[in-house]
């Protein structure tokens, strides 16, 4: 299926590794022009170079999305490079889950800045640019804990739930401007952190991930692949997903009890 993303300009926060890099790779293969940002300059440069080696038109901007001016600089740099912006993927974020009593005010603020306010600021800053382009799409990358928070899941589950509410609110408000807003909620997906954890335990990645899937009770019996997640995001960004807005799609192998 041609997703009709050729020539579209897509911004991806947290795009230097893991899920963000997988999304960027899928978009490049669809012919999109991709702007990436991340805090780590070395890994960001390496990812951008790998994408360019595949023929991608890629812009890499070092930015900490928890800082407002750096988010704005990232968006402005992409617009200056290509003269338009068609879509945004708010992907930046890290896992942070522990007992509620151990989470300080500073921890809460840092998590909300990274996972919620970064998405708020990036979305707000791209709005006029999406309007200039005649519409577009925003995808917020969340986690299944946004729908089904568990014990000892703060602060992440709360920040992600706020992201879910933001998605729905924006989809209602921006729909008349032909701007679609959706969320993708991930379960256990392969990533660099699991590779490192397997190495720490002296196990192969395959063995470790199989144990994770079994222990978590994933109905499909395996950990998800980053490419499977990226396929969903690319579809939601594309004109082929043009009548989908306000949706929160689980990519979790059936793990979550919520639809």
Tab-separated table of C-alpha atoms in Angstrom:
chain	number	residue	atom	x	y	z
A	1	UNK	CA	0.000	0.000	0.000
A	2	UNK	CA	1.295	3.445	-0.964
A	3	UNK	CA	0.816	5.609	2.127
A	4	UNK	CA	1.115	8.765	0.030
A	5	UNK	CA	3.748	10.232	2.338
A	6	UNK	CA	6.234	11.072	-0.411
A	7	UNK	CA	7.496	14.622	0.003
A	8	UNK	CA	5.666	15.170	3.294
A	9	UNK	CA	7.630	16.811	6.124
A	10	UNK	CA	7.336	14.956	9.421
A	11	UNK	CA	8.860	15.933	12.780
A	12	UNK	CA	9.763	13.192	15.267
A	13	UNK	CA	10.826	14.005	18.823
A	14	UNK	CA	13.010	11.476	20.607
A	15	UNK	CA	13.999	10.178	17.202
A	16	UNK	CA	17.555	9.016	17.749
A	17	UNK	CA	16.876	5.548	19.134
A	18	UNK	CA	14.301	2.841	19.662
A	19	UNK	CA	10.733	3.550	18.625
A	20	UNK	CA	11.446	7.051	17.365
A	21	UNK	CA	14.227	5.853	15.098
A	22	UNK	CA	12.006	3.045	13.810
A	23	UNK	CA	9.310	5.568	12.905
A	24	UNK	CA	11.857	7.773	11.159
A	25	UNK	CA	13.152	4.809	9.149
A	26	UNK	CA	9.635	3.828	8.058
A	27	UNK	CA	8.881	7.403	7.009
A	28	UNK	CA	12.108	7.713	5.044
A	29	UNK	CA	11.283	4.513	3.189
A	30	UNK	CA	7.910	6.041	2.320
A	31	UNK	CA	9.678	9.051	0.822
A	32	UNK	CA	8.938	11.536	3.598
A	33	UNK	CA	11.346	14.236	4.694
A	34	UNK	CA	12.093	13.716	8.370
A	35	UNK	CA	13.328	16.013	11.120
A	36	UNK	CA	14.617	14.311	14.276
A	37	UNK	CA	15.480	15.721	17.653
A	38	UNK	CA	17.021	14.183	20.761
A	39	UNK	CA	19.245	15.185	23.650
A	40	UNK	CA	22.219	12.952	22.821
A	41	UNK	CA	24.175	14.466	19.940
A	42	UNK	CA	26.286	11.412	19.114
A	43	UNK	CA	23.444	8.905	18.811
A	44	UNK	CA	21.301	11.461	16.971
A	45	UNK	CA	24.020	12.062	14.392
A	46	UNK	CA	24.556	8.329	13.895
A	47	UNK	CA	20.844	7.686	13.345
A	48	UNK	CA	20.550	10.596	10.917
A	49	UNK	CA	23.571	9.382	8.971
A	50	UNK	CA	22.137	5.866	8.727
A	51	UNK	CA	18.863	7.261	7.398
A	52	UNK	CA	20.669	9.403	4.849
A	53	UNK	CA	22.549	6.301	3.712
A	54	UNK	CA	19.124	4.858	2.851
A	55	UNK	CA	18.449	7.919	0.709
A	56	UNK	CA	16.536	9.896	3.310
A	57	UNK	CA	16.268	13.688	3.385
A	58	UNK	CA	16.888	14.092	7.114
A	59	UNK	CA	17.449	16.985	9.493
A	60	UNK	CA	18.900	16.269	12.954
A	61	UNK	CA	18.531	18.891	15.684
A	62	UNK	CA	19.924	18.398	19.166
A	63	UNK	CA	17.178	19.473	21.556
A	64	UNK	CA	15.852	18.781	25.025
A	65	UNK	CA	12.077	18.848	24.546
A	66	UNK	CA	11.494	19.545	28.230
A	67	UNK	CA	12.760	23.082	27.487
A	68	UNK	CA	10.270	25.268	25.624
A	69	UNK	CA	12.730	27.249	23.525
A	70	UNK	CA	14.481	24.099	22.322
A	71	UNK	CA	11.176	22.626	21.138
A	72	UNK	CA	10.443	25.831	19.242
A	73	UNK	CA	13.935	25.835	17.742
A	74	UNK	CA	13.443	22.276	16.481
A	75	UNK	CA	10.142	23.102	14.783
A	76	UNK	CA	11.496	26.339	13.326
A	77	UNK	CA	14.601	24.598	11.964
A	78	UNK	CA	12.484	22.041	10.106
A	79	UNK	CA	10.257	24.740	8.654
A	80	UNK	CA	13.281	26.773	7.593
A	81	UNK	CA	14.782	23.711	5.883
A	82	UNK	CA	11.755	22.625	3.870
A	83	UNK	CA	9.284	25.509	4.001
A	84	UNK	CA	6.442	23.425	5.394
A	85	UNK	CA	5.438	20.958	8.106
A	86	UNK	CA	2.857	18.239	7.505
A	87	UNK	CA	2.962	16.090	10.626
A	88	UNK	CA	4.355	15.707	14.135
A	89	UNK	CA	5.147	12.623	16.211
A	90	UNK	CA	5.433	13.400	19.923
A	91	UNK	CA	7.560	10.419	20.888
A	92	UNK	CA	10.085	11.725	23.442
A	93	UNK	CA	9.862	10.143	26.864
A	94	UNK	CA	11.348	7.567	29.198
A	95	UNK	CA	9.853	4.940	31.489
A	96	UNK	CA	9.457	6.085	35.080
A	97	UNK	CA	7.426	3.841	37.371
A	98	UNK	CA	7.786	3.392	41.096
A	99	UNK	CA	5.764	3.534	44.332
A	100	UNK	CA	3.746	6.727	44.709
A	101	UNK	CA	5.274	7.660	48.078
A	102	UNK	CA	8.766	7.673	46.593
A	103	UNK	CA	7.930	10.179	43.823
A	104	UNK	CA	8.980	13.698	44.787
A	105	UNK	CA	7.525	16.952	43.497
A	106	UNK	CA	10.645	17.375	41.388
A	107	UNK	CA	10.115	13.895	39.892
A	108	UNK	CA	6.505	14.733	39.034
A	109	UNK	CA	7.489	18.016	37.436
A	110	UNK	CA	10.299	16.466	35.383
A	111	UNK	CA	8.056	13.683	34.094
A	112	UNK	CA	5.238	16.040	33.158
A	113	UNK	CA	7.660	18.405	31.432
A	114	UNK	CA	9.115	15.575	29.338
A	115	UNK	CA	5.946	13.656	28.491
A	116	UNK	CA	3.113	16.175	28.596
A	117	UNK	CA	4.358	19.734	28.278
A	118	UNK	CA	6.797	18.837	25.506
A	119	UNK	CA	3.875	17.493	23.461
A	120	UNK	CA	1.763	20.532	24.335
A	121	UNK	CA	4.478	22.940	23.212
A	122	UNK	CA	5.441	21.081	20.058
A	123	UNK	CA	1.800	20.724	19.017
A	124	UNK	CA	1.081	24.393	19.689
A	125	UNK	CA	4.118	25.505	17.707
A	126	UNK	CA	3.316	23.378	14.650
A	127	UNK	CA	-0.350	24.362	14.478
A	128	UNK	CA	0.068	27.423	12.257
A	129	UNK	CA	2.451	25.467	10.025
A	130	UNK	CA	-0.023	22.609	9.645
A	131	UNK	CA	-2.630	25.238	8.813
A	132	UNK	CA	-0.395	26.654	6.092
A	133	UNK	CA	-0.069	23.142	4.651
A	134	UNK	CA	-3.853	22.766	4.506
A	135	UNK	CA	-3.994	20.344	7.434
A	136	UNK	CA	-1.941	17.488	8.765
A	137	UNK	CA	-1.581	14.936	11.527
A	138	UNK	CA	-0.244	14.630	15.052
A	139	UNK	CA	0.500	11.292	16.720
A	140	UNK	CA	1.197	11.134	20.446
A	141	UNK	CA	3.170	8.086	21.539
A	142	UNK	CA	1.914	6.917	24.921
A	143	UNK	CA	1.793	3.627	26.844
A	144	UNK	CA	-1.006	1.231	27.702
A	145	UNK	CA	-0.727	2.473	31.293
A	146	UNK	CA	-2.515	5.616	30.113
A	147	UNK	CA	-5.704	3.534	29.947
A	148	UNK	CA	-4.946	0.897	32.563
A	149	UNK	CA	-2.549	2.292	35.194
A	150	UNK	CA	-1.256	-0.264	37.630
A	151	UNK	CA	0.192	-0.197	41.114
A	152	UNK	CA	3.569	1.509	41.416
A	153	UNK	CA	3.192	3.051	37.951
A	154	UNK	CA	3.611	6.709	38.868
A	155	UNK	CA	4.553	9.189	37.584
A	156	UNK	CA	4.501	7.772	34.030
A	157	UNK	CA	0.951	6.424	34.033
A	158	UNK	CA	-0.442	9.779	35.123
A	159	UNK	CA	1.600	11.745	32.583
A	160	UNK	CA	0.530	9.333	29.852
A	161	UNK	CA	-3.125	9.585	30.880
A	162	UNK	CA	-2.842	13.353	30.535
A	163	UNK	CA	-1.418	12.793	27.050
A	164	UNK	CA	-4.460	10.687	26.213
A	165	UNK	CA	-6.797	13.473	27.308
A	166	UNK	CA	-4.745	15.961	25.284
A	167	UNK	CA	-5.108	13.738	22.207
A	168	UNK	CA	-8.882	13.585	22.473
A	169	UNK	CA	-9.299	17.285	23.239
A	170	UNK	CA	-7.112	18.352	20.301
A	171	UNK	CA	-8.837	15.952	17.906
A	172	UNK	CA	-12.156	17.671	18.679
A	173	UNK	CA	-10.775	21.194	18.429
A	174	UNK	CA	-8.513	20.790	15.402
A	175	UNK	CA	-10.678	18.514	13.278
A	176	UNK	CA	-12.431	21.429	11.537
A	177	UNK	CA	-8.971	22.613	10.414
A	178	UNK	CA	-8.287	19.206	8.814
A	179	UNK	CA	-5.746	18.333	11.506
A	180	UNK	CA	-6.065	14.789	12.817
A	181	UNK	CA	-4.753	13.852	16.271
A	182	UNK	CA	-4.304	10.256	17.421
A	183	UNK	CA	-2.378	8.295	20.038
A	184	UNK	CA	-0.517	5.001	19.880
A	185	UNK	CA	-0.251	3.144	23.189
A	186	UNK	CA	2.637	0.727	23.382
A	187	UNK	CA	3.011	-2.376	25.471
A	188	UNK	CA	6.273	-4.311	25.608
A	189	UNK	CA	8.191	-3.538	22.430
A	190	UNK	CA	11.771	-4.488	21.620
A	191	UNK	CA	14.192	-1.682	22.389
A	192	UNK	CA	17.739	-0.894	23.337
A	193	UNK	CA	16.926	-0.998	27.036
A	194	UNK	CA	15.937	-4.681	26.775
A	195	UNK	CA	19.136	-5.486	24.894
A	196	UNK	CA	21.170	-3.860	27.654
A	197	UNK	CA	19.173	-5.628	30.349
A	198	UNK	CA	19.705	-9.015	28.687
A	199	UNK	CA	23.433	-8.357	28.550
A	200	UNK	CA	23.456	-7.448	32.248
A	201	UNK	CA	21.778	-10.771	33.044
A	202	UNK	CA	24.064	-12.734	30.740
A	203	UNK	CA	21.186	-13.922	28.551
A	204	UNK	CA	20.580	-13.746	24.842
A	205	UNK	CA	18.152	-11.051	23.760
A	206	UNK	CA	15.820	-13.682	22.309
A	207	UNK	CA	15.719	-15.669	25.561
A	208	UNK	CA	15.207	-12.566	27.686
A	209	UNK	CA	12.400	-11.223	25.517
A	210	UNK	CA	10.667	-14.610	25.417
A	211	UNK	CA	10.759	-14.678	29.222
A	212	UNK	CA	9.336	-11.145	29.366
A	213	UNK	CA	6.462	-12.068	27.078
A	214	UNK	CA	5.693	-15.200	29.089
A	215	UNK	CA	5.899	-13.466	32.468
A	216	UNK	CA	3.736	-10.546	31.302
A	217	UNK	CA	1.129	-12.874	29.838
A	218	UNK	CA	1.133	-11.336	26.365
A	219	UNK	CA	-1.549	-13.252	24.415
A	220	UNK	CA	0.490	-13.273	21.182
A	221	UNK	CA	3.331	-14.839	23.160
A	222	UNK	CA	6.099	-12.486	22.083
A	223	UNK	CA	7.498	-8.994	22.465
A	224	UNK	CA	6.477	-6.542	19.751
A	225	UNK	CA	8.843	-5.423	17.016
A	226	UNK	CA	9.687	-1.749	16.640
A	227	UNK	CA	8.797	-1.977	12.943
A	228	UNK	CA	5.265	-3.084	13.816
A	229	UNK	CA	4.824	0.000	15.963
A	230	UNK	CA	6.301	2.217	13.240
A	231	UNK	CA	3.884	0.826	10.660
A	232	UNK	CA	0.906	1.907	12.773
A	233	UNK	CA	2.295	5.407	13.319
A	234	UNK	CA	3.065	5.863	9.620
A	235	UNK	CA	-0.459	4.807	8.663
A	236	UNK	CA	-2.020	7.252	11.127
A	237	UNK	CA	0.127	10.063	9.736
A	238	UNK	CA	-0.735	9.237	6.159
A	239	UNK	CA	-3.654	10.278	3.938
A	240	UNK	CA	-4.635	6.581	3.954
A	241	UNK	CA	-5.619	7.077	7.597
A	242	UNK	CA	-7.489	10.229	6.725
A	243	UNK	CA	-10.721	9.400	8.558
A	244	UNK	CA	-9.082	8.333	11.818
A	245	UNK	CA	-8.883	10.993	14.521
A	246	UNK	CA	-9.224	10.966	18.289
A	247	UNK	CA	-8.253	7.283	18.398
A	248	UNK	CA	-5.973	5.616	20.938
A	249	UNK	CA	-4.653	2.423	19.384
A	250	UNK	CA	-3.010	-0.267	21.504
A	251	UNK	CA	0.097	-1.883	20.023
A	252	UNK	CA	0.640	-4.467	22.737
A	253	UNK	CA	-0.027	-7.966	21.428
A	254	UNK	CA	-3.357	-8.043	23.266
A	255	UNK	CA	-1.792	-7.409	26.679
A	256	UNK	CA	-4.025	-4.569	27.819
A	257	UNK	CA	-7.498	-5.266	29.157
A	258	UNK	CA	-8.774	-1.951	27.770
A	259	UNK	CA	-9.783	-1.326	24.171
